[in-house]
């Protein structure tokens, strides 16, 4: 190997080591969801608006890095998957969020505690993510089965002719659909009202039905959109 080739090889090795070194990245988000459709589509909708707004501004602002993964698995397994994604990531995420519902999972409270113990933030909903979606239109503190929340959403979609006139999990533009009548701000307000009586560390999320902390994640992300 000639001197020039050796120099190029060493330079490439240094470049690769530099690339592999993980640096903390400010305003970075890793969002891992239990659902494979509705939840990822919802947060990708926010992601799209954030990137469009910040990308169009003249002043230099650190744009948030938002990586979203829809896994479709049980809650406890979701924490393990999140841990693997964090370890394998090329950057150190400043904010790691795990999004999941209670549904019929018995490990709901344990999964929330496990995620928080690892330093992750948890956006949970009891019983289903559809409760959070319903809050975009109305307030409710009724403990209803997840199937009932879906039926109520279906009625709303028909009433206001949203989407195709029926609620479906595969709307890629679900965030925009729900925000048609300033629904996101409405949902945040309704969720805060519902959770005002929740005592973190004392009340079990599995017993707080209905309940949600999705508004905490959405409020963080929406702050980028609300900047003037």
PDB file of C-alpha atoms in Angstrom:
ATOM      1  CA  UNK A   1       0.000   0.000   0.000  1.00  0.00           C
ATOM      2  CA  UNK A   2       1.436   3.376  -1.020  1.00  0.00           C
ATOM      3  CA  UNK A   3       1.785   6.379   1.290  1.00  0.00           C
ATOM      4  CA  UNK A   4      -1.176   8.147  -0.321  1.00  0.00           C
ATOM      5  CA  UNK A   5      -3.409   5.096   0.093  1.00  0.00           C
ATOM      6  CA  UNK A   6      -2.386   4.696   3.739  1.00  0.00           C
ATOM      7  CA  UNK A   7      -3.147   8.364   4.396  1.00  0.00           C
ATOM      8  CA  UNK A   8      -6.585   8.027   2.798  1.00  0.00           C
ATOM      9  CA  UNK A   9      -7.333   4.892   4.822  1.00  0.00           C
ATOM     10  CA  UNK A  10      -6.436   6.555   8.129  1.00  0.00           C
ATOM     11  CA  UNK A  11      -8.432   9.651   7.238  1.00  0.00           C
ATOM     12  CA  UNK A  12     -11.468   7.476   6.451  1.00  0.00           C
ATOM     13  CA  UNK A  13     -11.073   5.613   9.758  1.00  0.00           C
ATOM     14  CA  UNK A  14     -10.985   8.921  11.651  1.00  0.00           C
ATOM     15  CA  UNK A  15     -14.067  10.088   9.766  1.00  0.00           C
ATOM     16  CA  UNK A  16     -15.956   6.909  10.658  1.00  0.00           C
ATOM     17  CA  UNK A  17     -14.998   7.155  14.338  1.00  0.00           C
ATOM     18  CA  UNK A  18     -16.182  10.744  14.392  1.00  0.00           C
ATOM     19  CA  UNK A  19     -19.454   9.701  12.758  1.00  0.00           C
ATOM     20  CA  UNK A  20     -19.986   6.882  15.241  1.00  0.00           C
ATOM     21  CA  UNK A  21     -19.423   9.105  18.284  1.00  0.00           C
ATOM     22  CA  UNK A  22     -22.833   9.919  19.713  1.00  0.00           C
ATOM     23  CA  UNK A  23     -23.390  13.536  20.598  1.00  0.00           C
ATOM     24  CA  UNK A  24     -26.325  14.824  22.647  1.00  0.00           C
ATOM     25  CA  UNK A  25     -28.674  16.696  20.313  1.00  0.00           C
ATOM     26  CA  UNK A  26     -30.705  19.570  21.724  1.00  0.00           C
ATOM     27  CA  UNK A  27     -34.449  19.634  21.063  1.00  0.00           C
ATOM     28  CA  UNK A  28     -34.418  16.010  19.932  1.00  0.00           C
ATOM     29  CA  UNK A  29     -37.330  13.638  20.427  1.00  0.00           C
ATOM     30  CA  UNK A  30     -37.709   9.895  20.173  1.00  0.00           C
ATOM     31  CA  UNK A  31     -41.392   8.924  20.288  1.00  0.00           C
ATOM     32  CA  UNK A  32     -42.146   5.212  20.477  1.00  0.00           C
ATOM     33  CA  UNK A  33     -45.804   4.231  20.230  1.00  0.00           C
ATOM     34  CA  UNK A  34     -47.646   1.026  20.992  1.00  0.00           C
ATOM     35  CA  UNK A  35     -50.012   1.567  18.078  1.00  0.00           C
ATOM     36  CA  UNK A  36     -48.846   1.097  14.508  1.00  0.00           C
ATOM     37  CA  UNK A  37     -51.240   3.493  12.756  1.00  0.00           C
ATOM     38  CA  UNK A  38     -53.255   6.150  14.588  1.00  0.00           C
ATOM     39  CA  UNK A  39     -50.619   7.207  17.124  1.00  0.00           C
ATOM     40  CA  UNK A  40     -47.672   7.400  14.685  1.00  0.00           C
ATOM     41  CA  UNK A  41     -49.830   9.213  12.099  1.00  0.00           C
ATOM     42  CA  UNK A  42     -50.968  11.702  14.741  1.00  0.00           C
ATOM     43  CA  UNK A  43     -47.467  12.600  15.907  1.00  0.00           C
ATOM     44  CA  UNK A  44     -46.063  12.619  12.389  1.00  0.00           C
ATOM     45  CA  UNK A  45     -48.705  15.253  11.656  1.00  0.00           C
ATOM     46  CA  UNK A  46     -47.255  17.487  14.369  1.00  0.00           C
ATOM     47  CA  UNK A  47     -43.745  16.678  13.178  1.00  0.00           C
ATOM     48  CA  UNK A  48     -44.621  17.777   9.642  1.00  0.00           C
ATOM     49  CA  UNK A  49     -45.959  21.158  10.773  1.00  0.00           C
ATOM     50  CA  UNK A  50     -42.958  21.800  13.020  1.00  0.00           C
ATOM     51  CA  UNK A  51     -40.489  21.053  10.244  1.00  0.00           C
ATOM     52  CA  UNK A  52     -42.419  23.202   7.768  1.00  0.00           C
ATOM     53  CA  UNK A  53     -42.598  26.185  10.106  1.00  0.00           C
ATOM     54  CA  UNK A  54     -39.046  26.148  11.385  1.00  0.00           C
ATOM     55  CA  UNK A  55     -37.669  25.394   7.945  1.00  0.00           C
ATOM     56  CA  UNK A  56     -39.356  28.515   6.593  1.00  0.00           C
ATOM     57  CA  UNK A  57     -37.930  30.936   9.138  1.00  0.00           C
ATOM     58  CA  UNK A  58     -34.984  33.188   8.431  1.00  0.00           C
ATOM     59  CA  UNK A  59     -33.480  33.287  11.906  1.00  0.00           C
ATOM     60  CA  UNK A  60     -31.417  30.320  12.961  1.00  0.00           C
ATOM     61  CA  UNK A  61     -33.385  28.118  15.360  1.00  0.00           C
ATOM     62  CA  UNK A  62     -32.386  24.623  16.454  1.00  0.00           C
ATOM     63  CA  UNK A  63     -35.035  22.523  14.742  1.00  0.00           C
ATOM     64  CA  UNK A  64     -36.222  19.590  16.834  1.00  0.00           C
ATOM     65  CA  UNK A  65     -35.285  16.123  15.714  1.00  0.00           C
ATOM     66  CA  UNK A  66     -38.402  13.982  16.028  1.00  0.00           C
ATOM     67  CA  UNK A  67     -38.127  10.265  15.315  1.00  0.00           C
ATOM     68  CA  UNK A  68     -41.333   8.255  15.605  1.00  0.00           C
ATOM     69  CA  UNK A  69     -41.626   4.473  15.801  1.00  0.00           C
ATOM     70  CA  UNK A  70     -44.922   2.535  15.826  1.00  0.00           C
ATOM     71  CA  UNK A  71     -44.221  -0.886  17.266  1.00  0.00           C
ATOM     72  CA  UNK A  72     -47.534  -2.689  17.818  1.00  0.00           C
ATOM     73  CA  UNK A  73     -46.727  -4.701  20.937  1.00  0.00           C
ATOM     74  CA  UNK A  74     -47.566  -5.127  24.619  1.00  0.00           C
ATOM     75  CA  UNK A  75     -46.731  -2.285  26.987  1.00  0.00           C
ATOM     76  CA  UNK A  76     -43.941  -4.033  28.886  1.00  0.00           C
ATOM     77  CA  UNK A  77     -42.271  -5.102  25.654  1.00  0.00           C
ATOM     78  CA  UNK A  78     -42.521  -1.522  24.411  1.00  0.00           C
ATOM     79  CA  UNK A  79     -40.178  -0.334  27.166  1.00  0.00           C
ATOM     80  CA  UNK A  80     -37.617  -2.945  26.122  1.00  0.00           C
ATOM     81  CA  UNK A  81     -37.893  -1.880  22.483  1.00  0.00           C
ATOM     82  CA  UNK A  82     -37.481   1.771  23.465  1.00  0.00           C
ATOM     83  CA  UNK A  83     -34.345   0.940  25.427  1.00  0.00           C
ATOM     84  CA  UNK A  84     -32.903  -0.831  22.388  1.00  0.00           C
ATOM     85  CA  UNK A  85     -33.734   2.093  20.091  1.00  0.00           C
ATOM     86  CA  UNK A  86     -32.067   4.512  22.499  1.00  0.00           C
ATOM     87  CA  UNK A  87     -28.903   2.417  22.660  1.00  0.00           C
ATOM     88  CA  UNK A  88     -28.717   1.943  18.889  1.00  0.00           C
ATOM     89  CA  UNK A  89     -29.472   5.577  18.001  1.00  0.00           C
ATOM     90  CA  UNK A  90     -26.750   7.669  16.377  1.00  0.00           C
ATOM     91  CA  UNK A  91     -27.581  10.600  18.653  1.00  0.00           C
ATOM     92  CA  UNK A  92     -28.414  10.949  22.324  1.00  0.00           C
ATOM     93  CA  UNK A  93     -32.039  12.029  22.458  1.00  0.00           C
ATOM     94  CA  UNK A  94     -32.862  14.852  24.818  1.00  0.00           C
ATOM     95  CA  UNK A  95     -36.467  13.678  25.123  1.00  0.00           C
ATOM     96  CA  UNK A  96     -37.619  10.065  24.981  1.00  0.00           C
ATOM     97  CA  UNK A  97     -41.376   9.514  25.058  1.00  0.00           C
ATOM     98  CA  UNK A  98     -43.271   6.236  25.165  1.00  0.00           C
ATOM     99  CA  UNK A  99     -46.937   6.304  24.100  1.00  0.00           C
ATOM    100  CA  UNK A 100     -49.309   3.490  24.995  1.00  0.00           C
ATOM    101  CA  UNK A 101     -52.828   2.629  26.168  1.00  0.00           C
ATOM    102  CA  UNK A 102     -54.182   0.420  28.904  1.00  0.00           C
ATOM    103  CA  UNK A 103     -56.505  -1.682  26.759  1.00  0.00           C
ATOM    104  CA  UNK A 104     -56.495  -5.073  28.517  1.00  0.00           C
ATOM    105  CA  UNK A 105     -52.822  -5.109  29.511  1.00  0.00           C
ATOM    106  CA  UNK A 106     -52.264  -6.141  33.122  1.00  0.00           C
ATOM    107  CA  UNK A 107     -48.750  -4.662  33.183  1.00  0.00           C
ATOM    108  CA  UNK A 108     -49.967  -1.110  32.490  1.00  0.00           C
ATOM    109  CA  UNK A 109     -48.876   0.443  35.817  1.00  0.00           C
ATOM    110  CA  UNK A 110     -45.638  -1.548  35.854  1.00  0.00           C
ATOM    111  CA  UNK A 111     -44.775  -0.416  32.327  1.00  0.00           C
ATOM    112  CA  UNK A 112     -45.324   3.238  33.248  1.00  0.00           C
ATOM    113  CA  UNK A 113     -43.107   2.866  36.319  1.00  0.00           C
ATOM    114  CA  UNK A 114     -40.430   1.000  34.346  1.00  0.00           C
ATOM    115  CA  UNK A 115     -40.337   3.682  31.672  1.00  0.00           C
ATOM    116  CA  UNK A 116     -40.051   6.481  34.203  1.00  0.00           C
ATOM    117  CA  UNK A 117     -37.312   4.607  36.079  1.00  0.00           C
ATOM    118  CA  UNK A 118     -35.274   4.622  32.868  1.00  0.00           C
ATOM    119  CA  UNK A 119     -35.759   8.361  32.472  1.00  0.00           C
ATOM    120  CA  UNK A 120     -38.384   8.136  29.739  1.00  0.00           C
ATOM    121  CA  UNK A 121     -41.518  10.254  29.699  1.00  0.00           C
ATOM    122  CA  UNK A 122     -44.767   8.342  29.359  1.00  0.00           C
ATOM    123  CA  UNK A 123     -47.867   9.506  27.498  1.00  0.00           C
ATOM    124  CA  UNK A 124     -50.452   6.991  28.652  1.00  0.00           C
ATOM    125  CA  UNK A 125     -54.189   6.713  28.082  1.00  0.00           C
ATOM    126  CA  UNK A 126     -56.797   4.721  29.963  1.00  0.00           C
ATOM    127  CA  UNK A 127     -58.500   3.008  28.224  1.00  0.00           C
ATOM    128  CA  UNK A 128     -57.528   3.798  24.650  1.00  0.00           C
ATOM    129  CA  UNK A 129     -55.926   6.504  22.506  1.00  0.00           C
ATOM    130  CA  UNK A 130     -59.403   7.180  21.117  1.00  0.00           C
ATOM    131  CA  UNK A 131     -60.273   8.850  24.424  1.00  0.00           C
ATOM    132  CA  UNK A 132     -57.562  11.430  23.724  1.00  0.00           C
ATOM    133  CA  UNK A 133     -58.961  11.869  20.215  1.00  0.00           C
ATOM    134  CA  UNK A 134     -62.483  12.333  21.590  1.00  0.00           C
ATOM    135  CA  UNK A 135     -61.225  15.178  23.788  1.00  0.00           C
ATOM    136  CA  UNK A 136     -60.529  17.173  20.613  1.00  0.00           C
ATOM    137  CA  UNK A 137     -64.288  17.707  20.434  1.00  0.00           C
ATOM    138  CA  UNK A 138     -65.854  17.210  23.865  1.00  0.00           C
ATOM    139  CA  UNK A 139     -64.991  16.802  27.536  1.00  0.00           C
ATOM    140  CA  UNK A 140     -65.873  13.563  29.267  1.00  0.00           C
ATOM    141  CA  UNK A 141     -65.053  11.846  32.530  1.00  0.00           C
ATOM    142  CA  UNK A 142     -67.170   8.783  31.765  1.00  0.00           C
ATOM    143  CA  UNK A 143     -65.474   5.410  32.217  1.00  0.00           C
ATOM    144  CA  UNK A 144     -66.341   3.854  28.871  1.00  0.00           C
ATOM    145  CA  UNK A 145     -64.992   0.823  27.038  1.00  0.00           C
ATOM    146  CA  UNK A 146     -62.549   1.588  24.223  1.00  0.00           C
ATOM    147  CA  UNK A 147     -65.062   0.315  21.664  1.00  0.00           C
ATOM    148  CA  UNK A 148     -67.526   2.944  22.871  1.00  0.00           C
ATOM    149  CA  UNK A 149     -64.987   5.727  22.377  1.00  0.00           C
ATOM    150  CA  UNK A 150     -64.486   4.540  18.801  1.00  0.00           C
ATOM    151  CA  UNK A 151     -68.245   4.576  18.209  1.00  0.00           C
ATOM    152  CA  UNK A 152     -68.465   8.109  19.606  1.00  0.00           C
ATOM    153  CA  UNK A 153     -65.677   9.227  17.272  1.00  0.00           C
ATOM    154  CA  UNK A 154     -67.480   7.607  14.380  1.00  0.00           C
ATOM    155  CA  UNK A 155     -70.592   9.636  15.222  1.00  0.00           C
ATOM    156  CA  UNK A 156     -68.552  12.849  15.366  1.00  0.00           C
ATOM    157  CA  UNK A 157     -66.838  12.148  12.044  1.00  0.00           C
ATOM    158  CA  UNK A 158     -70.230  11.563  10.447  1.00  0.00           C
ATOM    159  CA  UNK A 159     -71.760  14.662  12.041  1.00  0.00           C
ATOM    160  CA  UNK A 160     -68.995  17.010  10.888  1.00  0.00           C
ATOM    161  CA  UNK A 161     -68.131  15.106   7.695  1.00  0.00           C
ATOM    162  CA  UNK A 162     -64.518  14.654   8.753  1.00  0.00           C
ATOM    163  CA  UNK A 163     -62.241  12.430   6.717  1.00  0.00           C
ATOM    164  CA  UNK A 164     -64.404  10.020   4.749  1.00  0.00           C
ATOM    165  CA  UNK A 165     -67.296  10.572   7.135  1.00  0.00           C
ATOM    166  CA  UNK A 166     -66.291   7.725   9.442  1.00  0.00           C
ATOM    167  CA  UNK A 167     -63.533   7.292  12.021  1.00  0.00           C
ATOM    168  CA  UNK A 168     -60.717   5.074  10.787  1.00  0.00           C
ATOM    169  CA  UNK A 169     -57.335   4.212  12.230  1.00  0.00           C
ATOM    170  CA  UNK A 170     -55.486   4.600   8.938  1.00  0.00           C
ATOM    171  CA  UNK A 171     -55.945   8.333   8.316  1.00  0.00           C
ATOM    172  CA  UNK A 172     -52.414   9.564   7.661  1.00  0.00           C
ATOM    173  CA  UNK A 173     -53.645  13.154   8.129  1.00  0.00           C
ATOM    174  CA  UNK A 174     -55.470  12.413  11.392  1.00  0.00           C
ATOM    175  CA  UNK A 175     -53.752  15.324  13.174  1.00  0.00           C
ATOM    176  CA  UNK A 176     -55.036  17.857  10.637  1.00  0.00           C
ATOM    177  CA  UNK A 177     -58.503  16.306  10.634  1.00  0.00           C
ATOM    178  CA  UNK A 178     -58.779  16.593  14.411  1.00  0.00           C
ATOM    179  CA  UNK A 179     -57.455  20.146  14.422  1.00  0.00           C
ATOM    180  CA  UNK A 180     -60.097  21.358  11.954  1.00  0.00           C
ATOM    181  CA  UNK A 181     -61.945  23.295  14.675  1.00  0.00           C
ATOM    182  CA  UNK A 182     -58.913  24.092  16.864  1.00  0.00           C
ATOM    183  CA  UNK A 183     -59.296  20.595  18.227  1.00  0.00           C
ATOM    184  CA  UNK A 184     -55.749  20.187  19.520  1.00  0.00           C
ATOM    185  CA  UNK A 185     -56.019  23.131  21.907  1.00  0.00           C
ATOM    186  CA  UNK A 186     -59.440  21.859  22.954  1.00  0.00           C
ATOM    187  CA  UNK A 187     -58.013  18.406  23.688  1.00  0.00           C
ATOM    188  CA  UNK A 188     -55.185  19.850  25.770  1.00  0.00           C
ATOM    189  CA  UNK A 189     -57.640  21.905  27.838  1.00  0.00           C
ATOM    190  CA  UNK A 190     -60.030  18.987  28.300  1.00  0.00           C
ATOM    191  CA  UNK A 191     -57.230  16.608  29.289  1.00  0.00           C
ATOM    192  CA  UNK A 192     -55.830  19.070  31.830  1.00  0.00           C
ATOM    193  CA  UNK A 193     -59.301  19.435  33.305  1.00  0.00           C
ATOM    194  CA  UNK A 194     -59.725  15.684  33.584  1.00  0.00           C
ATOM    195  CA  UNK A 195     -56.264  15.099  35.071  1.00  0.00           C
ATOM    196  CA  UNK A 196     -56.453  17.960  37.589  1.00  0.00           C
ATOM    197  CA  UNK A 197     -57.491  15.487  40.271  1.00  0.00           C
ATOM    198  CA  UNK A 198     -54.885  12.857  39.426  1.00  0.00           C
ATOM    199  CA  UNK A 199     -52.222  12.512  42.131  1.00  0.00           C
ATOM    200  CA  UNK A 200     -49.021  11.294  40.515  1.00  0.00           C
ATOM    201  CA  UNK A 201     -47.298   8.743  42.696  1.00  0.00           C
ATOM    202  CA  UNK A 202     -50.491   8.032  44.627  1.00  0.00           C
ATOM    203  CA  UNK A 203     -53.218   7.240  42.106  1.00  0.00           C
ATOM    204  CA  UNK A 204     -52.734   4.234  39.841  1.00  0.00           C
ATOM    205  CA  UNK A 205     -53.150   5.125  36.144  1.00  0.00           C
ATOM    206  CA  UNK A 206     -54.930   1.789  35.619  1.00  0.00           C
ATOM    207  CA  UNK A 207     -57.637   2.884  38.064  1.00  0.00           C
ATOM    208  CA  UNK A 208     -57.975   6.427  36.693  1.00  0.00           C
ATOM    209  CA  UNK A 209     -60.551   5.763  34.009  1.00  0.00           C
ATOM    210  CA  UNK A 210     -60.714   7.687  31.788  1.00  0.00           C
ATOM    211  CA  UNK A 211     -57.369   9.422  31.944  1.00  0.00           C
ATOM    212  CA  UNK A 212     -54.501  10.527  29.736  1.00  0.00           C
ATOM    213  CA  UNK A 213     -51.154  12.302  29.830  1.00  0.00           C
ATOM    214  CA  UNK A 214     -50.810  12.612  26.054  1.00  0.00           C
ATOM    215  CA  UNK A 215     -51.447  16.348  26.435  1.00  0.00           C
ATOM    216  CA  UNK A 216     -48.041  16.704  28.106  1.00  0.00           C
ATOM    217  CA  UNK A 217     -46.219  15.460  25.007  1.00  0.00           C
ATOM    218  CA  UNK A 218     -48.463  17.361  22.603  1.00  0.00           C
ATOM    219  CA  UNK A 219     -48.010  20.583  24.593  1.00  0.00           C
ATOM    220  CA  UNK A 220     -44.222  20.226  24.390  1.00  0.00           C
ATOM    221  CA  UNK A 221     -44.285  19.709  20.635  1.00  0.00           C
ATOM    222  CA  UNK A 222     -46.936  22.335  19.991  1.00  0.00           C
ATOM    223  CA  UNK A 223     -44.784  24.955  21.701  1.00  0.00           C
ATOM    224  CA  UNK A 224     -42.652  24.971  18.543  1.00  0.00           C
ATOM    225  CA  UNK A 225     -45.738  25.780  16.469  1.00  0.00           C
ATOM    226  CA  UNK A 226     -46.982  28.481  18.833  1.00  0.00           C
ATOM    227  CA  UNK A 227     -43.736  30.475  18.701  1.00  0.00           C
ATOM    228  CA  UNK A 228     -44.211  33.808  16.943  1.00  0.00           C
TER     229      UNK A 228
END
